Short mmCIF file of C-alpha atoms and ligand atoms in Angstrom, two decimals:
data_model
loop_
_atom_site.label_atom_id
_atom_site.label_comp_id
_atom_site.label_asym_id
_atom_site.label_seq_id
_atom_site.Cartn_x
_atom_site.Cartn_y
_atom_site.Cartn_z
CA UNK D 1 0.00 0.00 0.00
CA UNK D 2 0.99 3.60 -0.53
CA UNK D 3 0.82 5.39 2.80
CA UNK D 4 1.37 9.08 3.51
CA UNK D 5 2.22 9.58 7.18
CA UNK D 6 1.60 13.22 8.11
CA UNK D 7 3.02 14.57 11.34
CA UNK D 8 4.11 17.82 12.98
CA UNK D 9 7.14 16.10 14.55
CA UNK D 10 9.48 13.19 13.93
CA UNK D 11 12.53 12.19 16.01
CA UNK D 12 15.38 12.99 15.85
CA UNK D 13 14.65 15.94 13.52
CA UNK D 14 12.08 17.49 15.83
CA UNK D 15 10.58 16.01 18.95
CA UNK D 16 8.60 17.43 21.83
CA UNK D 17 7.04 14.19 23.07
CA UNK D 18 5.83 10.71 22.29
CA UNK D 19 4.50 11.54 18.81
CA UNK D 20 8.06 12.34 17.71
CA UNK D 21 9.14 8.79 18.58
CA UNK D 22 6.08 7.17 17.03
CA UNK D 23 6.54 9.13 13.79
CA UNK D 24 10.08 7.80 13.53
CA UNK D 25 9.29 4.19 14.38
CA UNK D 26 5.91 3.36 12.84
CA UNK D 27 6.78 4.26 9.21
CA UNK D 28 9.96 2.21 9.59
CA UNK D 29 7.97 -0.78 10.85
CA UNK D 30 5.42 -0.41 8.03
CA UNK D 31 8.22 -0.34 5.48
CA UNK D 32 9.60 -3.56 6.96
CA UNK D 33 6.23 -5.13 6.19
CA UNK D 34 6.67 -4.18 2.53
CA UNK D 35 4.64 -0.97 2.22
CA UNK D 36 5.55 2.32 0.58
CA UNK D 37 5.56 4.99 3.28
CA UNK D 38 6.29 8.67 2.81
CA UNK D 39 6.45 11.00 5.80
CA UNK D 40 5.17 14.54 5.27
CA UNK D 41 6.16 17.14 7.85
CA UNK D 42 7.02 20.85 8.04
CA UNK D 43 10.55 22.06 7.35
CA UNK D 44 11.04 24.10 10.52
CA UNK D 45 13.67 26.82 10.74
CA UNK D 46 17.03 25.46 11.85
CA UNK D 47 16.05 21.83 11.25
CA UNK D 48 18.77 19.56 9.87
CA UNK D 49 16.96 17.23 7.46
CA UNK D 50 20.04 15.10 6.67
CA UNK D 51 19.79 12.55 3.86
CA UNK D 52 19.95 13.31 0.15
CA UNK D 53 17.75 15.91 -1.49
CA UNK D 54 16.11 14.20 -4.45
CA UNK D 55 14.15 17.14 -5.85
CA UNK D 56 12.30 20.31 -5.01
CA UNK D 57 8.62 20.25 -5.93
CA UNK D 58 6.82 23.55 -6.37
CA UNK D 59 3.24 23.50 -5.13
CA UNK D 60 0.57 25.01 -7.33
CA UNK D 61 0.17 28.71 -6.51
CA UNK D 62 -3.21 29.68 -5.20
CA UNK D 63 -4.69 32.82 -3.74
CA UNK D 64 -5.66 30.83 -0.62
CA UNK D 65 -2.40 29.47 0.62
CA UNK D 66 1.06 30.95 1.09
CA UNK D 67 3.68 29.88 -1.46
CA UNK D 68 5.39 26.67 -0.44
CA UNK D 69 7.57 23.88 -1.78
CA UNK D 70 8.14 20.24 -1.00
CA UNK D 71 11.67 19.01 -0.46
CA UNK D 72 11.91 15.32 -1.20
CA UNK D 73 14.63 13.72 0.89
CA UNK D 74 15.69 10.11 1.30
CA UNK D 75 17.61 9.25 4.45
CA UNK D 76 20.53 6.79 4.34
CA UNK D 77 18.35 4.35 6.29
CA UNK D 78 15.79 4.43 3.47
CA UNK D 79 13.21 6.68 5.10
CA UNK D 80 11.44 8.82 2.56
CA UNK D 81 10.46 12.36 3.56
CA UNK D 82 8.57 15.26 2.06
CA UNK D 83 9.45 18.43 3.97
CA UNK D 84 6.95 21.21 3.52
CA UNK D 85 8.98 24.37 3.22
CA UNK D 86 7.16 27.62 3.87
CA UNK D 87 9.25 29.99 6.01
CA UNK D 88 6.25 32.31 6.22
CA UNK D 89 4.23 29.61 7.99
CA UNK D 90 6.58 27.47 10.04
CA UNK D 91 8.62 28.71 12.95
CA UNK D 92 11.76 27.46 14.60
CA UNK D 93 12.49 23.80 15.23
CA UNK D 94 12.86 24.59 18.95
CA UNK D 95 9.20 25.56 19.22
CA UNK D 96 7.38 23.74 16.42
CA UNK D 97 3.96 24.69 17.74
CA UNK D 98 5.14 28.16 18.67
CA UNK D 99 3.53 31.38 17.59
CA UNK D 100 3.73 32.02 13.88
CA UNK D 101 1.66 33.96 11.41
CA UNK D 102 0.45 37.34 12.55
CA UNK D 103 -2.42 39.48 11.44
CA UNK D 104 -6.03 38.55 11.00
CA UNK D 105 -7.88 36.54 13.67
CA UNK D 106 -7.39 32.87 13.06
CA UNK D 107 -4.24 33.42 11.08
CA UNK D 108 -2.23 31.23 13.44
CA UNK D 109 -4.28 28.31 12.09
CA UNK D 110 -2.81 28.68 8.60
CA UNK D 111 0.52 26.78 9.03
CA UNK D 112 -1.02 23.46 10.03
CA UNK D 113 -3.97 24.11 7.77
CA UNK D 114 -1.44 24.26 4.95
CA UNK D 115 0.17 21.00 6.10
CA UNK D 116 -3.23 19.29 6.05
CA UNK D 117 -4.11 20.82 2.67
CA UNK D 118 -0.90 19.48 1.11
CA UNK D 119 -1.43 16.07 2.72
CA UNK D 120 -4.90 15.86 1.23
CA UNK D 121 -3.59 16.93 -2.17
CA UNK D 122 -1.14 14.02 -2.17
CA UNK D 123 -4.13 11.75 -1.60
CA UNK D 124 -5.72 12.84 -4.87
CA UNK D 125 -4.96 12.37 -8.56
CA UNK D 126 -3.62 15.95 -8.55
CA UNK D 127 -0.77 14.95 -6.22
CA UNK D 128 2.06 17.43 -6.93
CA UNK D 129 4.64 14.68 -6.44
CA UNK D 130 3.17 12.36 -9.07
CA UNK D 131 2.83 9.74 -6.31
CA UNK D 132 -0.71 9.37 -4.98
CA UNK D 133 -1.23 7.98 -1.51
CA UNK D 134 -3.95 5.38 -0.93
CA UNK D 135 -3.94 6.11 2.80
CA UNK D 136 -3.37 9.49 4.43
CA UNK D 137 -2.52 8.87 8.07
CA UNK D 138 -2.98 12.13 10.03
CA UNK D 139 -1.50 12.54 13.51
CA UNK D 140 -2.92 14.84 16.18
CA UNK D 141 -4.60 18.21 15.73
CA UNK D 142 -2.00 19.76 13.39
CA UNK D 143 -3.10 17.23 10.73
CA UNK D 144 -6.79 17.23 11.69
CA UNK D 145 -8.03 19.07 8.62
CA UNK D 146 -6.52 16.54 6.19
CA UNK D 147 -9.40 14.03 6.58
CA UNK D 148 -11.89 16.86 6.15
CA UNK D 149 -10.27 18.12 2.93
CA UNK D 150 -10.19 14.55 1.58
CA UNK D 151 -13.84 14.01 2.43
CA UNK D 152 -14.77 17.32 0.78
CA UNK D 153 -12.87 16.25 -2.32
CA UNK D 154 -14.69 12.91 -2.40
CA UNK D 155 -18.10 14.54 -1.91
CA UNK D 156 -17.34 16.94 -4.75
CA UNK D 157 -17.01 13.89 -7.00
CA UNK D 158 -13.23 13.41 -6.88
CA UNK D 159 -12.45 9.91 -8.04
CA UNK D 160 -10.02 7.56 -6.28
CA UNK D 161 -9.43 9.79 -3.26
CA UNK D 162 -7.23 8.35 -0.49
CA UNK D 163 -8.82 6.97 2.69
CA UNK D 164 -7.89 8.75 5.91
CA UNK D 165 -6.88 7.63 9.39
CA UNK D 166 -6.82 10.12 12.26
CA UNK D 167 -4.68 9.17 15.25
CA UNK D 168 -5.13 10.78 18.65
CA UNK D 169 -1.86 10.86 20.57
CA UNK D 170 -3.29 13.16 23.24
CA UNK D 171 -6.89 14.36 23.25
CA UNK D 172 -6.02 17.25 25.58
CA UNK D 173 -4.48 19.15 22.64
CA UNK D 174 -7.12 20.03 20.07
CA UNK D 175 -5.93 22.94 17.91
CA UNK D 176 -8.76 25.35 18.68
CA UNK D 177 -8.79 28.66 16.77
CA UNK D 178 -11.21 31.56 16.26
CA UNK D 179 -14.05 30.63 13.94
CA UNK D 180 -12.86 33.32 11.51
CA UNK D 181 -10.13 30.87 10.49
CA UNK D 182 -12.78 28.84 8.66
CA UNK D 183 -12.55 31.18 5.67
CA UNK D 184 -8.77 31.36 5.71
CA UNK D 185 -8.58 27.57 5.76
CA UNK D 186 -10.96 27.14 2.86
CA UNK D 187 -13.34 24.88 4.76
CA UNK D 188 -16.23 24.04 2.44
CA UNK D 189 -19.68 25.12 3.70
CA UNK D 190 -21.02 21.63 4.54
CA UNK D 191 -18.14 21.19 7.00
CA UNK D 192 -18.46 24.47 8.88
CA UNK D 193 -21.02 23.27 11.42
CA UNK D 194 -20.97 20.67 14.20
CA UNK D 195 -20.42 17.85 11.69
CA UNK D 196 -17.13 19.51 10.77
CA UNK D 197 -14.92 22.07 12.45
CA UNK D 198 -17.32 23.87 14.81
CA UNK D 199 -16.65 23.37 18.52
CA UNK D 200 -18.46 25.64 20.97
CA UNK D 201 -18.39 28.58 18.59
CA UNK D 202 -14.75 28.05 17.64
CA UNK D 203 -12.87 25.98 15.09
CA UNK D 204 -11.26 22.76 16.28
CA UNK D 205 -8.82 21.07 13.93
CA UNK D 206 -8.87 17.83 15.88
CA UNK D 207 -12.64 17.68 15.86
CA UNK D 208 -12.64 18.11 12.08
CA UNK D 209 -10.43 15.04 11.80
CA UNK D 210 -12.49 13.00 14.25
CA UNK D 211 -15.71 13.80 12.40
CA UNK D 212 -14.44 13.21 8.89
CA UNK D 213 -11.71 10.53 9.04
CA UNK D 214 -12.57 7.10 7.64
CA UNK D 215 -11.05 5.56 10.76
CA UNK D 216 -9.87 6.92 14.09
CA UNK D 217 -7.16 5.33 16.16
CA UNK D 218 -5.64 6.11 19.49
CA UNK D 219 -2.55 4.72 21.10
CA UNK D 220 -3.84 2.18 23.61
CA UNK D 221 -6.99 0.09 24.10
CA UNK D 222 -7.67 1.50 27.57
CA UNK D 223 -7.35 5.12 26.37
CA UNK D 224 -9.76 4.32 23.50
CA UNK D 225 -12.36 3.44 26.14
CA UNK D 226 -11.49 6.31 28.50
CA UNK D 227 -11.87 9.07 25.89
CA UNK D 228 -15.46 8.02 25.25
CA UNK D 229 -16.32 9.08 28.81
CA UNK D 230 -16.75 12.67 30.04
CA UNK D 231 -13.91 12.46 32.58
CA UNK D 232 -11.20 12.06 29.92
CA UNK D 233 -13.14 13.06 26.83
CA UNK D 234 -12.11 16.74 26.93
CA UNK D 235 -15.47 17.74 25.48
CA UNK D 236 -15.13 15.33 22.54
CA UNK D 237 -16.40 12.16 24.24
CA UNK D 238 -19.79 12.55 22.55
CA UNK D 239 -18.18 12.77 19.09
CA UNK D 240 -16.07 9.72 19.90
CA UNK D 241 -19.00 7.70 21.23
CA UNK D 242 -20.91 8.48 18.05
CA UNK D 243 -17.98 7.10 16.04
CA UNK D 244 -17.06 4.26 18.39
CA UNK D 245 -17.33 1.67 15.59
CA UNK D 246 -14.57 3.46 13.70
CA UNK D 247 -12.40 4.00 16.80
CA UNK D 248 -9.54 1.56 17.45
CA UNK D 249 -7.05 1.44 20.34
CA UNK D 250 -3.72 0.24 18.89
CA UNK D 251 -0.94 0.13 21.44
CA UNK D 252 2.26 1.97 20.49
CA UNK D 253 5.50 0.08 20.40
CA UNK D 254 9.00 1.30 21.12
CA UNK D 255 11.88 1.60 18.70
CA UNK D 256 14.14 -1.18 19.93
CA UNK D 257 17.02 0.08 17.79
CA UNK D 258 17.03 3.34 19.72
CA UNK D 259 15.89 2.17 23.16
CA UNK D 260 17.82 -0.98 23.88
CA UNK D 261 20.34 -1.40 26.72
CA UNK D 262 22.29 -3.97 24.65
CA UNK D 263 23.15 -1.47 21.93
CA UNK D 264 22.53 2.00 23.39
CA UNK D 265 25.53 4.20 22.55
CA UNK D 266 24.41 7.00 24.87
CA UNK D 267 24.79 5.07 28.14
CA UNK D 268 27.90 4.41 30.26
CA UNK D 269 27.90 0.62 29.85
CA UNK D 270 25.74 -1.69 27.79
CA UNK D 271 23.97 -4.60 29.47
CA UNK D 272 21.31 -7.19 28.91
CA UNK D 273 18.92 -9.44 30.72
CA UNK D 274 21.62 -12.06 31.37
CA UNK D 275 24.09 -9.64 32.85
CA UNK D 276 22.78 -6.81 34.95
CA UNK D 277 26.23 -5.81 36.21
CA UNK D 278 26.32 -3.06 33.57
CA UNK D 279 23.24 -1.55 35.13
CA UNK D 280 25.13 -0.87 38.36
CA UNK D 281 27.81 0.97 36.36
CA UNK D 282 25.14 3.11 34.74
CA UNK D 283 23.71 3.86 38.16
CA UNK D 284 27.11 4.99 39.41
CA UNK D 285 27.64 7.12 36.30
CA UNK D 286 24.23 8.74 36.70
CA UNK D 287 24.90 9.54 40.37
CA UNK D 288 28.21 11.06 39.36
CA UNK D 289 26.67 13.15 36.59
CA UNK D 290 23.92 14.31 38.96
CA UNK D 291 26.38 15.05 41.77
CA UNK D 292 24.65 12.63 44.14
CA UNK D 293 26.61 10.48 46.64
CA UNK D 294 26.54 6.70 46.59
CA UNK D 295 23.68 5.09 48.50
CA UNK D 296 22.14 1.70 49.17
CA UNK D 297 18.65 3.07 48.69
CA UNK D 298 16.90 3.22 45.30
CA UNK D 299 17.62 5.94 42.80
CA UNK D 300 14.38 7.10 41.21
CA UNK D 301 14.11 8.64 37.74
CA UNK D 302 11.58 11.02 36.22
CA UNK D 303 11.65 12.26 32.62
CA UNK D 304 8.99 14.19 30.81
CA UNK D 305 6.77 17.17 30.51
CA UNK D 306 6.49 18.64 34.00
CA UNK D 307 2.73 18.97 34.16
CA UNK D 308 -0.13 17.87 36.36
CA UNK D 309 -1.07 15.35 33.66
CA UNK D 310 2.13 13.50 34.55
CA UNK D 311 1.38 13.61 38.32
CA UNK D 312 4.51 15.62 39.00
CA UNK D 313 2.68 17.44 41.80
CA UNK D 314 2.06 14.09 43.53
CA UNK D 315 5.76 13.35 43.47
CA UNK D 316 6.60 16.78 44.85
CA UNK D 317 4.02 16.48 47.62
CA UNK D 318 5.21 12.97 48.47
CA UNK D 319 8.90 13.87 48.30
CA UNK D 320 9.57 14.67 51.98
CA UNK D 321 8.24 11.23 52.91
CA UNK D 322 10.27 9.55 50.15
CA UNK D 323 13.44 11.38 51.01
CA UNK D 324 13.06 10.54 54.69
CA UNK D 325 13.18 6.88 53.63
CA UNK D 326 16.47 7.51 51.84
CA UNK D 327 15.36 7.54 48.18
CA UNK D 328 17.26 9.67 45.71
CA UNK D 329 15.58 11.32 42.73
CA UNK D 330 16.90 12.49 39.34
CA UNK D 331 14.54 14.63 37.28
CA UNK D 332 14.78 15.72 33.64
CA UNK D 333 12.06 17.79 32.08
CA UNK D 334 10.45 21.10 31.43
CA UNK D 335 6.96 22.38 31.80
CA UNK D 336 4.81 24.37 34.20
CA UNK D 337 6.82 27.10 35.92
CA UNK D 338 5.20 26.33 39.28
CA UNK D 339 6.26 22.67 39.14
CA UNK D 340 9.73 23.56 37.84
CA UNK D 341 10.21 25.96 40.78
CA UNK D 342 8.99 23.42 43.32
CA UNK D 343 11.44 20.84 41.96
CA UNK D 344 14.33 23.30 42.04
CA UNK D 345 13.48 24.12 45.65
CA UNK D 346 13.48 20.43 46.47
CA UNK D 347 16.91 20.01 44.88
CA UNK D 348 18.22 23.01 46.83
CA UNK D 349 16.83 21.67 50.10
CA UNK D 350 18.10 18.09 49.54
CA UNK D 351 21.30 18.42 47.46
CA UNK D 352 22.45 14.90 48.40
CA UNK D 353 19.19 13.32 47.31
CA UNK D 354 17.59 15.32 44.52
CA UNK D 355 18.97 16.48 41.19
CA UNK D 356 16.93 18.42 38.66
CA UNK D 357 17.83 19.24 35.05
CA UNK D 358 15.37 21.59 33.41
CA UNK D 359 15.42 21.22 29.64
CA UNK D 360 15.30 18.61 26.90
CA UNK D 361 18.28 16.25 26.73
CA UNK D 362 18.05 13.02 24.75
CA UNK D 363 21.28 11.50 26.06
CA UNK D 364 20.48 12.25 29.70
CA UNK D 365 17.07 10.65 29.13
CA UNK D 366 18.81 7.41 28.04
CA UNK D 367 21.20 7.64 31.00
CA UNK D 368 18.34 8.01 33.46
CA UNK D 369 16.51 5.01 31.98
CA UNK D 370 19.70 2.96 32.29
CA UNK D 371 20.92 4.31 35.62
CA UNK D 372 17.79 4.66 37.74
CA UNK D 373 16.47 1.78 39.83
CA UNK D 374 12.85 2.70 39.27
CA UNK D 375 10.98 5.17 37.09
CA UNK D 376 8.13 7.38 38.33
CA UNK D 377 5.12 7.95 36.07
CA UNK D 378 2.04 8.52 38.28
CA UNK D 379 0.09 10.17 35.43
CA UNK D 380 -3.51 11.35 35.83
CA UNK D 381 -4.09 10.20 32.26
CA UNK D 382 -1.71 8.75 29.72
CA UNK D 383 -2.77 7.97 26.14
CA UNK D 384 0.02 5.41 25.80
CA UNK D 385 3.23 6.64 27.38
CA UNK D 386 6.60 5.47 26.21
CA UNK D 387 8.85 5.93 29.20
CA UNK D 388 7.21 3.12 31.16
CA UNK D 389 8.05 0.76 28.27
CA UNK D 390 11.61 2.08 27.97
CA UNK D 391 11.94 1.59 31.72
CA UNK D 392 10.90 -2.05 31.58
CA UNK D 393 13.28 -2.65 28.67
CA UNK D 394 16.11 -1.12 30.73
CA UNK D 395 15.43 -3.14 33.89
CA UNK D 396 14.04 -0.07 35.67
CA UNK D 397 10.63 -1.14 37.02
CA UNK D 398 8.18 1.74 36.71
CA UNK D 399 5.65 3.14 39.18
CA UNK D 400 2.55 4.03 37.19
CA UNK D 401 -1.17 4.75 37.52
CA UNK D 402 -3.80 2.34 36.18
CA UNK D 403 -4.76 4.59 33.29
CA UNK D 404 -4.52 4.50 29.48
CA UNK D 405 -1.45 2.82 28.05
CA UNK D 406 0.13 2.53 31.49
CA UNK D 407 -2.63 0.09 32.48
CA UNK D 408 -2.07 -1.81 29.22
CA UNK D 409 1.71 -2.18 29.52
CA UNK D 410 2.61 -2.59 33.19
CA UNK D 411 1.51 -5.54 35.33
CA UNK D 412 1.38 -4.85 39.05
CA UNK D 413 3.85 -7.00 40.96
CA UNK D 414 1.96 -6.37 44.19
CA UNK D 415 -1.16 -8.05 42.82
CA UNK D 416 0.57 -10.48 40.45
CA UNK D 417 3.81 -11.51 42.18
CA UNK D 418 4.67 -14.02 39.43
CA UNK D 419 3.96 -11.79 36.43
CA UNK D 420 4.37 -8.22 37.59
CA UNK D 421 6.78 -5.84 35.89
CA UNK D 422 6.18 -2.71 37.96
CA UNK D 423 4.03 -0.99 40.55
CA UNK D 424 0.53 0.09 39.53
CA UNK D 425 -1.36 2.67 41.58
CA UNK D 426 -5.14 2.30 41.36
CA UNK D 427 -5.59 6.09 41.28
CA UNK D 428 -3.43 9.18 40.84
CA UNK D 429 -3.66 10.31 44.45
CA UNK D 430 -1.30 10.75 47.35
CA UNK D 431 -2.36 7.67 49.31
CA UNK D 432 -1.91 5.40 46.27
CA UNK D 433 1.48 6.92 45.51
CA UNK D 434 2.73 6.55 49.08
CA UNK D 435 1.49 2.97 49.18
CA UNK D 436 3.18 2.07 45.88
CA UNK D 437 6.46 3.49 47.15
CA UNK D 438 6.15 1.42 50.34
CA UNK D 439 5.64 -1.73 48.24
CA UNK D 440 8.64 -0.79 46.14
CA UNK D 441 10.88 -0.36 49.15
CA UNK D 442 9.76 -3.71 50.57
CA UNK D 443 10.64 -5.50 47.34
CA UNK D 444 13.93 -3.61 47.06
CA UNK D 445 14.85 -5.21 50.41
CA UNK D 446 14.81 -8.60 48.66
CA UNK D 447 17.47 -8.37 45.92
CA UNK D 448 16.53 -11.68 44.29
CA UNK D 449 12.89 -10.74 43.99
CA UNK D 450 13.91 -7.32 42.67
CA UNK D 451 16.13 -8.84 39.97
CA UNK D 452 13.33 -11.18 38.92
CA UNK D 453 11.08 -8.14 38.56
CA UNK D 454 13.71 -6.36 36.46
CA UNK D 455 14.25 -9.37 34.22
CA UNK D 456 10.55 -9.91 33.58
CA UNK D 457 10.27 -6.34 32.29
CA UNK D 458 13.37 -6.70 30.12
CA UNK D 459 11.99 -9.86 28.53
CA UNK D 460 8.76 -8.27 27.38
CA UNK D 461 8.38 -7.55 23.68
CA UNK D 462 7.45 -3.91 23.18
CA UNK D 463 8.65 -3.75 19.57
CA UNK D 464 6.56 -2.16 16.83
CA UNK D 465 5.92 -5.36 14.83
CA UNK D 466 2.59 -6.13 16.42
CA UNK D 467 1.18 -2.60 16.18
CA UNK D 468 2.41 -2.16 12.61
CA UNK D 469 0.52 -5.29 11.56
CA UNK D 470 -2.65 -3.95 13.18
CA UNK D 471 -2.30 -0.64 11.29
CA UNK D 472 -1.77 -2.56 8.06
CA UNK D 473 -4.97 -4.54 8.65
CA UNK D 474 -6.86 -1.32 9.25
CA UNK D 475 -5.42 0.40 6.15
CA UNK D 476 -6.18 -2.67 4.05
CA UNK D 477 -9.80 -2.74 5.20
CA UNK D 478 -10.14 0.94 4.26
CA UNK D 479 -8.51 0.49 0.86
CA UNK D 480 -10.94 -2.38 0.17
CA UNK D 481 -13.86 -0.03 0.79
CA UNK D 482 -12.34 2.43 -1.73
CA UNK D 483 -12.04 -0.34 -4.30
CA UNK D 484 -15.62 -1.52 -3.75
CA UNK D 485 -16.90 2.06 -4.10
CA UNK D 486 -15.67 2.14 -7.70
P1 ADP A 501 4.27 12.64 26.13
O1 ADP A 501 4.18 12.37 24.67
O2 ADP A 501 2.94 12.76 26.81
O3 ADP A 501 5.13 13.81 26.44
P2 ADP A 501 5.52 10.00 26.32
O4 ADP A 501 5.97 9.18 27.48
O5 ADP A 501 4.54 9.35 25.39
O6 ADP A 501 4.96 11.38 26.85
O7 ADP A 501 6.79 10.38 25.45
C1 ADP A 501 7.71 11.26 25.90
C2 ADP A 501 8.97 11.09 25.09
O8 ADP A 501 9.69 12.31 25.16
C3 ADP A 501 9.89 10.04 25.63
O9 ADP A 501 10.69 9.53 24.60
C4 ADP A 501 10.73 10.84 26.63
O10 ADP A 501 11.94 10.22 26.92
C5 ADP A 501 10.89 12.12 25.90
N1 ADP A 501 11.10 13.28 26.74
C6 ADP A 501 10.17 14.00 27.40
N2 ADP A 501 10.75 15.03 28.05
C7 ADP A 501 12.06 14.97 27.80
C8 ADP A 501 13.20 15.75 28.19
N3 ADP A 501 13.07 16.81 28.98
N4 ADP A 501 14.42 15.40 27.72
C9 ADP A 501 14.54 14.32 26.91
N5 ADP A 501 13.53 13.53 26.52
C10 ADP A 501 12.30 13.84 26.95
#
């Protein structure tokens, strides 16, 4: 099949979170299964696309959209990219969703509107590249209008228009803009109401995609159920319930070429399930890098966006109790100023036990996964989450909440002593967190049981193969409906 994967980010070129990793790994896994996959993404300022530039494709000039070009690049590893170059629209690689486009109300919607417009074009016979996608796979709100444009094309009588898949990586981010943007974005009249972009008097790019995509996926089975309920539906649970037959929860995998303690070039010492000695060396190296003294008590790791979603406030509130028990904590992340300040204060108050790095640092992230004894992820909601899978692969049993992909990927050793791979809190609250940490400390006191726990996590298969096959089945079913419509 010919698949266009459209995304606002793709590691290592640009990454702010889990989508960046997925966008790098899923196309690779699909290619391994024999499909033609092209990744379409913006060419942000300062981005280093690497690879070999094959050609520059001018896009048809229109009065609607700013002038733009496609740069076709093939990476040495075989990945095939189309970079959408439009300096007027896209900002700097350091803030891919940052402010861009000034002027009329709704103007800020134009950059990702343009990305979606170009994606849809590649799904039609007028594809400017000469290569027409059969499937346009749109990821998160920045690509939300692509399914709508494709549907509009089909309704206007366009023949052999690609089928669309809309994937929700996090329903909390919806791309909501002033309704005036509807004109700027060239949304056809039938799609201007509640069946299209309209969301409480505004325009929602994600809603457009959810309403008009041929299929919707999200990144774990549990999250697919949770987002159909008001508590985690962020105002879109009704839309999702109405489309529940087209909604699929396909669990993300991890890129085992990038996140693998046997081959990771960013960590102090490589190790594997048969020889955990290397893990101790990584722990020592991490303590050294963080300026923490040696200790017999567990070293805890935390990496990610510092937000309430991730339960960072629970960790901060529970810290005095944890630190009194001798735990150490290494934090890497950036996010809410209030949480950043509280963490810095904690590090200042407990310099021998807490180290905080504010910022984004890929190599430190690998070193924390390899060097920490346990990883904290007490999220309030978590569509899939990647760090809990990395942690298990690195022999770093995670502490998670029973929500979304965390519930689908971590088995609770407290409830299932023979199968558990981590510690699962029933709820994201203080009592559950404190209790999980008490269980952890008890198990830590039994080194053999702890090693068994580590090994079980390391032996789990979190690779992309399984998920990629499920996506292929879904695409194939959609392509069949296209064929039967002709
Ligand atoms: P989310 O997408 O909600 O932010 P995920 O767990 O799905 O969370 O994915 C986060 C990804 O981003 C992981 O690969 C994680 O290691 C990485 N990451 C998050 N924050 C940082 C940071 N400050 N430095 C390095 N990597 C980070």
